[in-house]
mmCIF file of C-alpha atoms in Angstrom:
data_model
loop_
_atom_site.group_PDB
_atom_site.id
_atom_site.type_symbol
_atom_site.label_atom_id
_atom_site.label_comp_id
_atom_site.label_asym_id
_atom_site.label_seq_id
_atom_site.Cartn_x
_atom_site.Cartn_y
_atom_site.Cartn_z
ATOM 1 C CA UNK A 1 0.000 0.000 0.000
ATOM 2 C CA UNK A 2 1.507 3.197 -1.177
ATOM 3 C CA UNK A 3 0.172 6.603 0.525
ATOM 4 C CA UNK A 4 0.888 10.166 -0.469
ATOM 5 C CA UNK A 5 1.481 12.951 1.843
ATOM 6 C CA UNK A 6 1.374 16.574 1.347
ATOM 7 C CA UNK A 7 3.984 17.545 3.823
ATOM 8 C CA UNK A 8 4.308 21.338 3.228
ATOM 9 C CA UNK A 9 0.203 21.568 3.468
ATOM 10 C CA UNK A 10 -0.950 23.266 7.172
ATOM 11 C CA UNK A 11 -0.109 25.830 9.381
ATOM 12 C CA UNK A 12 2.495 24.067 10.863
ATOM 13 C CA UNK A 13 4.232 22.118 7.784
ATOM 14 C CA UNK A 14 6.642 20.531 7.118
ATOM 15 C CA UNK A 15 7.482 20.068 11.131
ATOM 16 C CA UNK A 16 4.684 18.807 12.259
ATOM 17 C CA UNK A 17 4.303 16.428 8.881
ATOM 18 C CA UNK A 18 7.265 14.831 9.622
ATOM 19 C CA UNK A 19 6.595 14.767 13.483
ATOM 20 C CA UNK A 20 3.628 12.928 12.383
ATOM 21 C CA UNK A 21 5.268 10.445 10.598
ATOM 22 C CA UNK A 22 7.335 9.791 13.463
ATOM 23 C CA UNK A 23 4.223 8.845 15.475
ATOM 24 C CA UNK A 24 3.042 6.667 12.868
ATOM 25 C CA UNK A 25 5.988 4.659 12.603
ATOM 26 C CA UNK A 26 6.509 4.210 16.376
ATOM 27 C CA UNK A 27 2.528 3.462 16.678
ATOM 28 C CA UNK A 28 1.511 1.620 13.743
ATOM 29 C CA UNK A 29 1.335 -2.316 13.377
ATOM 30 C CA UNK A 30 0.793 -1.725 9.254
ATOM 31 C CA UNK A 31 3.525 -0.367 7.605
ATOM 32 C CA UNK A 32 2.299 1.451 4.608
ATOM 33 C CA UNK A 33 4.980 3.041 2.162
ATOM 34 C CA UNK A 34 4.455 7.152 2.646
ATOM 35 C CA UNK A 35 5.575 9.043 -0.523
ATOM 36 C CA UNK A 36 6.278 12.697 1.108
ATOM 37 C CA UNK A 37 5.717 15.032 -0.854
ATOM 38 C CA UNK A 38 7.524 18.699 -0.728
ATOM 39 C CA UNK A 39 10.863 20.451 -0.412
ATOM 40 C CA UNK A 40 13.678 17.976 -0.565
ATOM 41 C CA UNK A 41 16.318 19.525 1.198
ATOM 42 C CA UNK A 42 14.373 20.730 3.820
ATOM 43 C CA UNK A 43 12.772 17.165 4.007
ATOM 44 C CA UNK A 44 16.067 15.725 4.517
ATOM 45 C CA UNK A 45 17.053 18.237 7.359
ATOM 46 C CA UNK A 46 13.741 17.203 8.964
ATOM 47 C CA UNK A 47 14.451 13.537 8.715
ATOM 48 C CA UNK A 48 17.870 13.688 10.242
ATOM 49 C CA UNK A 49 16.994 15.908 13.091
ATOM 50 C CA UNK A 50 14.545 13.568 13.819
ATOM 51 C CA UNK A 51 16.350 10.360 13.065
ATOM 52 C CA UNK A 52 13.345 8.986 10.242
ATOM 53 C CA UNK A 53 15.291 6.252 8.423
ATOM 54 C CA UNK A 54 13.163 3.585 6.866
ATOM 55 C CA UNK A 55 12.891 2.295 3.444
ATOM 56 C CA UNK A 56 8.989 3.118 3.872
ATOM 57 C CA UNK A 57 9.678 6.642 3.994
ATOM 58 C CA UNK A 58 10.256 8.281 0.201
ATOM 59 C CA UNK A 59 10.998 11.398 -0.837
ATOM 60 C CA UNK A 60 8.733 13.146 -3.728
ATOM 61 C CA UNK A 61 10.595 16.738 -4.827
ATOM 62 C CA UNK A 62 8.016 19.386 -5.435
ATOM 63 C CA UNK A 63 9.654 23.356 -5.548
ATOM 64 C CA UNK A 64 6.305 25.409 -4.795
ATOM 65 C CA UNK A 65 3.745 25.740 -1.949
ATOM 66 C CA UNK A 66 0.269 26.127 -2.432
ATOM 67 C CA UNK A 67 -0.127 28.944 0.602
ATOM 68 C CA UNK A 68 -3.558 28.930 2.773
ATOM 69 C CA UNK A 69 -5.027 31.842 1.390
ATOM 70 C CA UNK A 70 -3.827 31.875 -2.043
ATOM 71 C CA UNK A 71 -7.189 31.077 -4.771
ATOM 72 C CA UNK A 72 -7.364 27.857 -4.938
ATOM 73 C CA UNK A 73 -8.615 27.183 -8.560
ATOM 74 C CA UNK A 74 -5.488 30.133 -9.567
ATOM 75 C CA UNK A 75 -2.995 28.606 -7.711
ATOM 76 C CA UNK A 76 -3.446 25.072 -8.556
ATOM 77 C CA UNK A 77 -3.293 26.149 -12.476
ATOM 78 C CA UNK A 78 -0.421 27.855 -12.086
ATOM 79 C CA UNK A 79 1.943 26.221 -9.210
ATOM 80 C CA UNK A 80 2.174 22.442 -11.243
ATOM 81 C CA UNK A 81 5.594 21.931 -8.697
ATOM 82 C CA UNK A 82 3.430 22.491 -5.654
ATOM 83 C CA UNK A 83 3.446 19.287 -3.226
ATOM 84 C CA UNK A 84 -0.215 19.656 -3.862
ATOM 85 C CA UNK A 85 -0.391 19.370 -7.500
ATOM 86 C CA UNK A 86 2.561 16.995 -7.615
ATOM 87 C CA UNK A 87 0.560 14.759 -4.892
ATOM 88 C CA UNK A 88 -2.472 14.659 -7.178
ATOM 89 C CA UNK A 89 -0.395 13.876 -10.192
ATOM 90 C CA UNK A 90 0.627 10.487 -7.976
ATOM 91 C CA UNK A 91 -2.183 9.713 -7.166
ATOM 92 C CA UNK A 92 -3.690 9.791 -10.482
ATOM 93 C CA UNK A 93 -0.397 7.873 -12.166
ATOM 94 C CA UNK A 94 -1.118 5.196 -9.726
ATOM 95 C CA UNK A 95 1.943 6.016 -7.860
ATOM 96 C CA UNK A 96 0.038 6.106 -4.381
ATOM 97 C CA UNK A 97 -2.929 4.618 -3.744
ATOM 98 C CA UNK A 98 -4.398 7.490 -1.374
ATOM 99 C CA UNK A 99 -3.303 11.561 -1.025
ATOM 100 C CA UNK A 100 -3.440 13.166 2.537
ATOM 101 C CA UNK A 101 -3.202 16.892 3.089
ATOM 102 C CA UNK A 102 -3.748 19.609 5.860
ATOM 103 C CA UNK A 103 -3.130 22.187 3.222
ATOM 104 C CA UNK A 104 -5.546 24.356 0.960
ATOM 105 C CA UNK A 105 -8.962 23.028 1.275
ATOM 106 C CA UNK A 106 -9.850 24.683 -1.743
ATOM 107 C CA UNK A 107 -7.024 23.441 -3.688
ATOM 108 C CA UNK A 108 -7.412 20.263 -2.670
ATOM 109 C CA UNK A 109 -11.080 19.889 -3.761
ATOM 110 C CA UNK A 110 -9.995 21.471 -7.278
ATOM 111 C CA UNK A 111 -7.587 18.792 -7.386
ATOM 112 C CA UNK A 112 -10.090 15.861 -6.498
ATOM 113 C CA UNK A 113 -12.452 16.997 -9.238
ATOM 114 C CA UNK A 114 -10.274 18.000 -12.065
ATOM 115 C CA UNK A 115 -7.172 15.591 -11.531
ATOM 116 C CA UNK A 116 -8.653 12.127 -10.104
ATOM 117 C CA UNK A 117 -12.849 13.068 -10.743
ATOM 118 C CA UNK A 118 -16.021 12.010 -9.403
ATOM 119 C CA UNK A 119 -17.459 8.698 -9.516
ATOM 120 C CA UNK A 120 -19.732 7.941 -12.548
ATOM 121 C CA UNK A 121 -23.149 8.538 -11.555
ATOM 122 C CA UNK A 122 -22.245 10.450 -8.715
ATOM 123 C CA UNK A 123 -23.622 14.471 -8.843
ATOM 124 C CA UNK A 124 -21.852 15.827 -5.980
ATOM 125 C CA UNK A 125 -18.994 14.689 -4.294
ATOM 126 C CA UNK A 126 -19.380 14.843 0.025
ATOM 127 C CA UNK A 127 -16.923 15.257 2.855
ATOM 128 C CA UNK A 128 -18.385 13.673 5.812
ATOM 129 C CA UNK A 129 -16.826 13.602 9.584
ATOM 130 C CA UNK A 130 -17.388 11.388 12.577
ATOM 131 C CA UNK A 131 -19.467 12.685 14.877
ATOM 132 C CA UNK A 132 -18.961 10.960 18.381
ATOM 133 C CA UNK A 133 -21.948 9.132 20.303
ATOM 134 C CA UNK A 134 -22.656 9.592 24.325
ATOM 135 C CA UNK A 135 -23.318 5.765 24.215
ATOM 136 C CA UNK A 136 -19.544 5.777 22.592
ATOM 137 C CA UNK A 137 -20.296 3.936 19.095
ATOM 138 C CA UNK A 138 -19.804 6.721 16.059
ATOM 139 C CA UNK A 139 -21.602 8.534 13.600
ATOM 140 C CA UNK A 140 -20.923 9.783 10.474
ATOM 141 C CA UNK A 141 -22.136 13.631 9.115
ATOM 142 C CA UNK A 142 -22.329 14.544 5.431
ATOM 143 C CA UNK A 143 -21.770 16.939 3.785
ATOM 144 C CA UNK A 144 -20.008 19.220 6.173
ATOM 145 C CA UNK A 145 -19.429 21.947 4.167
ATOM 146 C CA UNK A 146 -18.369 20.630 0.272
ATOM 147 C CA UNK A 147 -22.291 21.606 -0.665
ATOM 148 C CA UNK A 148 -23.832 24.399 0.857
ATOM 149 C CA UNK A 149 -26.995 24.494 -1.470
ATOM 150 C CA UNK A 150 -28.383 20.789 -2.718
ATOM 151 C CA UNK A 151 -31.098 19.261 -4.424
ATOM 152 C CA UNK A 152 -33.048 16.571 -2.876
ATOM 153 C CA UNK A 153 -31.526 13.743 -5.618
ATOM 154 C CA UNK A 154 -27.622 15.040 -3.999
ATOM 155 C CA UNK A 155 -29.240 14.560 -0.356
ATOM 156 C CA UNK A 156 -30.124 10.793 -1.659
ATOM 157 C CA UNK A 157 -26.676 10.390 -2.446
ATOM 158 C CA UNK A 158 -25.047 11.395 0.568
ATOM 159 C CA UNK A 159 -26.852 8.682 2.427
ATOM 160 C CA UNK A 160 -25.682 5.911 -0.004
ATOM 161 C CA UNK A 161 -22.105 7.367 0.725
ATOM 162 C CA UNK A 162 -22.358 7.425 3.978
ATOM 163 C CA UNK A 163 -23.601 4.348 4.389
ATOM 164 C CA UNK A 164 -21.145 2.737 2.563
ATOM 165 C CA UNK A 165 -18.306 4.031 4.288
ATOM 166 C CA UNK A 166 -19.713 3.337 7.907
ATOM 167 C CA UNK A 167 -19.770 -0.515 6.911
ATOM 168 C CA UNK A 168 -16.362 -0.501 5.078
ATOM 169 C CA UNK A 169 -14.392 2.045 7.437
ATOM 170 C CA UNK A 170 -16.203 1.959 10.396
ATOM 171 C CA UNK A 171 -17.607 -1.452 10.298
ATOM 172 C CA UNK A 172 -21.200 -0.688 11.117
ATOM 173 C CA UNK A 173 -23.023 -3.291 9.291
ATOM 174 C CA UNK A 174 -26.658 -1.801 7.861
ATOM 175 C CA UNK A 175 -26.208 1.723 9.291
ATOM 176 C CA UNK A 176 -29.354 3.527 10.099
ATOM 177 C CA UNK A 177 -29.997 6.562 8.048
ATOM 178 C CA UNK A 178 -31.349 9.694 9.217
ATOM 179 C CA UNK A 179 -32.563 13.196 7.781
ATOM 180 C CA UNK A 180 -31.412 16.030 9.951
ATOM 181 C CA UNK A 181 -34.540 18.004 9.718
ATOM 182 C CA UNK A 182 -36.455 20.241 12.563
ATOM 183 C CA UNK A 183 -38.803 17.593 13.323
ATOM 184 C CA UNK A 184 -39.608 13.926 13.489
ATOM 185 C CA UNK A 185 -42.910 13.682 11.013
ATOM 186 C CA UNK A 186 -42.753 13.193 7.992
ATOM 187 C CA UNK A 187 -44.235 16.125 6.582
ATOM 188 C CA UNK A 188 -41.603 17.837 8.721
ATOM 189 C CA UNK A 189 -39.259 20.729 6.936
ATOM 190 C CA UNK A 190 -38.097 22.967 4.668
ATOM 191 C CA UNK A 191 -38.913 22.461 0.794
ATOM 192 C CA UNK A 192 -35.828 20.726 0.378
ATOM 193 C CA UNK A 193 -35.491 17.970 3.231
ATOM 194 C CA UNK A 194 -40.117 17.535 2.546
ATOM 195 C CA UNK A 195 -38.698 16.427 -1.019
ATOM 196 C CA UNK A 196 -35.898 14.715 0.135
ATOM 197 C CA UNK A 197 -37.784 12.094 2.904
ATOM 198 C CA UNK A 198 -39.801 10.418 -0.165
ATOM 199 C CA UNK A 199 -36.592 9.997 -1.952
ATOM 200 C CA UNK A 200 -35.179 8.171 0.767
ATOM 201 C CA UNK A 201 -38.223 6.560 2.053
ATOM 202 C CA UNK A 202 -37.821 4.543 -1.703
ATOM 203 C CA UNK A 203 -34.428 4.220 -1.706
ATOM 204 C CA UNK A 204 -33.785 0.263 -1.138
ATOM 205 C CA UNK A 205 -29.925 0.538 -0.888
ATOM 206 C CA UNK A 206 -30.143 2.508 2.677
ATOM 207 C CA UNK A 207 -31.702 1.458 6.133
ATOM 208 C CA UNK A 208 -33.558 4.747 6.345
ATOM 209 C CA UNK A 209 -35.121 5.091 9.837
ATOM 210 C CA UNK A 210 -37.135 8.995 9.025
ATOM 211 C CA UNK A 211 -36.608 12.623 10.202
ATOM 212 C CA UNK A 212 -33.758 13.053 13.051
ATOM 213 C CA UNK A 213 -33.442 16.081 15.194
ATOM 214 C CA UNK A 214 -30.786 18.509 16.275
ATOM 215 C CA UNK A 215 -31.183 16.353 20.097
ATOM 216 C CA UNK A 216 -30.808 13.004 18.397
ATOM 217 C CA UNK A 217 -26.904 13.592 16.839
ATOM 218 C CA UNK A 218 -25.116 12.563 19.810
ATOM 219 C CA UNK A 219 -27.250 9.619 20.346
ATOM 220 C CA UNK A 220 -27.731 6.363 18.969
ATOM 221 C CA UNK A 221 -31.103 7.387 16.950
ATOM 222 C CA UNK A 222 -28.869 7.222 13.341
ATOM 223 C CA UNK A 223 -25.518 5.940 12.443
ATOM 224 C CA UNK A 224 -25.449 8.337 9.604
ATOM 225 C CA UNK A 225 -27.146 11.570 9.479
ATOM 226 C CA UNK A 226 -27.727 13.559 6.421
ATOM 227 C CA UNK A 227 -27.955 17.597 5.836
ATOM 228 C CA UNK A 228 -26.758 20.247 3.492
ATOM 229 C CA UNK A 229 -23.100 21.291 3.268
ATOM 230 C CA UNK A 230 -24.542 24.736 5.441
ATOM 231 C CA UNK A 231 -26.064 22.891 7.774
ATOM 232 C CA UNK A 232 -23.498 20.026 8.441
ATOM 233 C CA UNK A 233 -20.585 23.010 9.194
ATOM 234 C CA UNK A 234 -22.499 24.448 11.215
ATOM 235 C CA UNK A 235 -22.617 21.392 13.463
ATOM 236 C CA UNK A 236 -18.781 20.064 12.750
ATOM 237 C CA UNK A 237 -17.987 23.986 14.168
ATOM 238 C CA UNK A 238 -20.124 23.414 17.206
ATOM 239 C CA UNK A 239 -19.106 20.167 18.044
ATOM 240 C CA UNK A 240 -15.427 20.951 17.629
ATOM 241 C CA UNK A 241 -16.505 24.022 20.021
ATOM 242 C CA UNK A 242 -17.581 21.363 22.927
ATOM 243 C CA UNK A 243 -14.317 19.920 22.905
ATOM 244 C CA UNK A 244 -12.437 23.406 23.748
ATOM 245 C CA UNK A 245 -14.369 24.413 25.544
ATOM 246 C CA UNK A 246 -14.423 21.273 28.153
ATOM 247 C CA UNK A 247 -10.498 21.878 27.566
ATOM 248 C CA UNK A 248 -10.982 25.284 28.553
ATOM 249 C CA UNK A 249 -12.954 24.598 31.663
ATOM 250 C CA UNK A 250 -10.562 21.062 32.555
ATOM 251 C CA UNK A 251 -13.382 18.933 32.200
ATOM 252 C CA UNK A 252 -11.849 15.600 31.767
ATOM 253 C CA UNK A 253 -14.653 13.945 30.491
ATOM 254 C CA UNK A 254 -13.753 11.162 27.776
ATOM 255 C CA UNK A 255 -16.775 11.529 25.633
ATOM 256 C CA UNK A 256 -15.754 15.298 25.180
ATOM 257 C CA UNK A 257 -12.297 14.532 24.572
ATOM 258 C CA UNK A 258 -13.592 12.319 21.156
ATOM 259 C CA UNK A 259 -14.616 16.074 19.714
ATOM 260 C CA UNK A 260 -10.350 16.426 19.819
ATOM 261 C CA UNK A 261 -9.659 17.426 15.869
ATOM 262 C CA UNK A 262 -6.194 15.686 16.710
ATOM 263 C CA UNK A 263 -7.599 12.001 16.727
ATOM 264 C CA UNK A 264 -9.982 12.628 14.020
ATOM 265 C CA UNK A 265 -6.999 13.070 11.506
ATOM 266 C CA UNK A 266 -9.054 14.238 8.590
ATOM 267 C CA UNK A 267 -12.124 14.114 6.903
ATOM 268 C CA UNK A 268 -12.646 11.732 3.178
ATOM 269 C CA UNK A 269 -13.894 12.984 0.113
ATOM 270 C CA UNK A 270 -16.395 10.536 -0.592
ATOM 271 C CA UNK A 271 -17.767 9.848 -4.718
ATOM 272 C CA UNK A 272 -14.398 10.327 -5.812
ATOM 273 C CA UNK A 273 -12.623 7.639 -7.691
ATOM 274 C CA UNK A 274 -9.602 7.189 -4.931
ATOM 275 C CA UNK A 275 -9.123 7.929 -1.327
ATOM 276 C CA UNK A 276 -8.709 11.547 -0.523
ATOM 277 C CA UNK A 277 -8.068 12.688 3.152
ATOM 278 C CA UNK A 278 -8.260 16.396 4.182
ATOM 279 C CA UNK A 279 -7.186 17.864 7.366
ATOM 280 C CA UNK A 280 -7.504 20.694 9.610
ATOM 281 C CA UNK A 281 -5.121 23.638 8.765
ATOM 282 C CA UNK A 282 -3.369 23.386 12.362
ATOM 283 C CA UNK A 283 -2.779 19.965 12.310
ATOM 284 C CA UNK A 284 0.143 18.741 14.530
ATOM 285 C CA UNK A 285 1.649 15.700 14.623
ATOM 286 C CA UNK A 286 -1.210 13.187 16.408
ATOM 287 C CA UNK A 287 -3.064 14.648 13.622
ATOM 288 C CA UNK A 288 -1.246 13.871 10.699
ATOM 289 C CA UNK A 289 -0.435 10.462 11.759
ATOM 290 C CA UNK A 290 -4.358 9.948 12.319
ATOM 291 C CA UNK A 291 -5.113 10.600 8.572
ATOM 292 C CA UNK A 292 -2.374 8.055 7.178
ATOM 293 C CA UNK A 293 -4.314 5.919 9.660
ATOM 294 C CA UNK A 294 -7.636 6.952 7.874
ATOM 295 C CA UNK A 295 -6.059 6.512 4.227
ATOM 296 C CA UNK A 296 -4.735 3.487 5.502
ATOM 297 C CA UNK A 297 -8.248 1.890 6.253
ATOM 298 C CA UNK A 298 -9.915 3.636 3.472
ATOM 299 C CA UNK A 299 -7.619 1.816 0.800
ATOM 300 C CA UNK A 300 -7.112 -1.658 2.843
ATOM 301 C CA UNK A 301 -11.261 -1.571 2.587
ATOM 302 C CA UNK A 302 -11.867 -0.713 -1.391
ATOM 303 C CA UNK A 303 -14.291 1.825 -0.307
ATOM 304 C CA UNK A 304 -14.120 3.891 -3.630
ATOM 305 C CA UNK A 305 -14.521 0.378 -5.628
ATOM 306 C CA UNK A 306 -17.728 0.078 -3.655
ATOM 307 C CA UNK A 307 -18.845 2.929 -4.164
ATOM 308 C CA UNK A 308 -18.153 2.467 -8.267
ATOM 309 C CA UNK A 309 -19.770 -0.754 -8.131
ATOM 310 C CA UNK A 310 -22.961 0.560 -5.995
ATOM 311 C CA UNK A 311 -23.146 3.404 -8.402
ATOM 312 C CA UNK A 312 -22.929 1.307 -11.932
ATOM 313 C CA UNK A 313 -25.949 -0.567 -10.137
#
């Protein structure tokens, strides 16, 4: 299994990147190879300062850095050495099997869509995130902010590609579906989740269980829960809020601790034709080591094959 990493993407890149990789080598039972990708000399500093020598460790030159707030459509166009462009080039040469970044969000979706491309039969590609349960099983969220306006056929979608990765990631076999919506009934909603329900009332490829509320995420009601891109950052935001501010207040509660960006790694691209993992701009190194764990289980489980194969169907 062959993984690419981005390691000049994030606030704190390359250091933490190869701090990460560190972790993941000292931690990890599987032993993936990780093509990093980025500034060769100052890759090789890294790696003797910090004593990384393994033959599972190569190193990808790319000259240029795809900066947080540069335009991401602009800058991917015109920076073709940048370890983000040069990681999506990889990945669609069949060089890596999966691309990680904490870098550009932006750029990375551009990438994902115009270098490796959604599935066949798939409208909009999703990001979805775990959302943690009090009971302590987990959910997943999509979309989380790739969509902020959908139809009802894209809200359909989600919940096939959700479902699918909760069984193949996150081994939850038949995961109940639910529509995040403002109330339980059926008739419940705005125009779009009122045309949505029927959809996925028919829809014999999901265990759709009805309307879910705003109270029902941290419980046990639905294993994946299904909203507009608006409406799913909106709760990512708030959730990642509980955690900091149980930090703030030294609550050591374990259930609040699961909200910790850090062990979620990343968050997939889902409905595109390989594994893509994206990751929170201030990633450190728990976090980067998390999302080679994530690529790690997305590949070793064929998710995006599934997802072809459900789709051709």
């Amino acid at each position: 299994m062959n993984i690419g990493i981005d390691m000049m993407g994030g606030d704190f890149a390359p250091l933490e990147a190869v701090k990460g990789l560190q972790t993941y080598l000292s931690t990890s039972n599987s032993r993936a190879t990780l093509y990093c990708i980025g500034n060769e000399a100052e890759l090789e500093l890294l790696f003797a300062e910090y004593s990384l020598v393994s033959p599972e460790l190569v190193i990808v030159h790319a000259s240029q850095v795809i900066d947080m707030d540069e335009h991401a459509t602009k800058a991917f166009k015109e920076k073709q050495d940048s370890s983000i462009a040069v990681g999506f080039r990889t990945l669609a040469a069949g060089k890596v099997d999966a691309f990680i970044s904490a870098g550009n969000t932006g750029a990375m979706l551009v990438g994902a869509f115009y270098s490796i491309k959604a599935i066949a039969g798939v409208h909009r590609p999703a990001i979805a995130s775990i959302v943690p349960k009090v009971s302590g099983a987990t959910g997943i969220l999509l979309d989380v902010g790739l969509n902020a306006d959908c139809k009802p056929e894209n809200l359909n979608q989600f919940a096939l590609l959700g479902s699918l990765y909760a069984k193949d990631v996150f081994g939850i076999e038949n995961p109940k579906v639910g529509l995040l919506n403002v109330g339980e009934e059926e008739g419940k909603g705005n125009i779009l989740t009122q045309a949505t329900y029927p959809l996925l009332k028919e829809n014999r490829g999901i265990n759709f269980i009805g309307n879910i509320e705003g109270r029902d995420v941290f419980l046990d009601k639905a294993d994946v829960m299904i909203c507009d891109g608006f409406t799913g950052n909106i709760i990512l935001k708030m959730a990642e809020s509980l955690y900091d501010a149980a930090k703030e207040r030294n609550i050591p509660d374990t259930f609040m601790h699961r909200f910790n960006y850090e062990d979620v790694g990343g968050t997939p691209v889902l409905g595109v034709a390989k594994p893509i993992v994206i990751g929170h701009g201030i990633s450190n190194a728990t976090a980067f080591s998390n999302m080679i764990l994530l690529a790690e289980k997305m590949v070793a489980s064929n998710i995006c094959g599934h997802i072809i194969d459900q789709f051709k169907a």
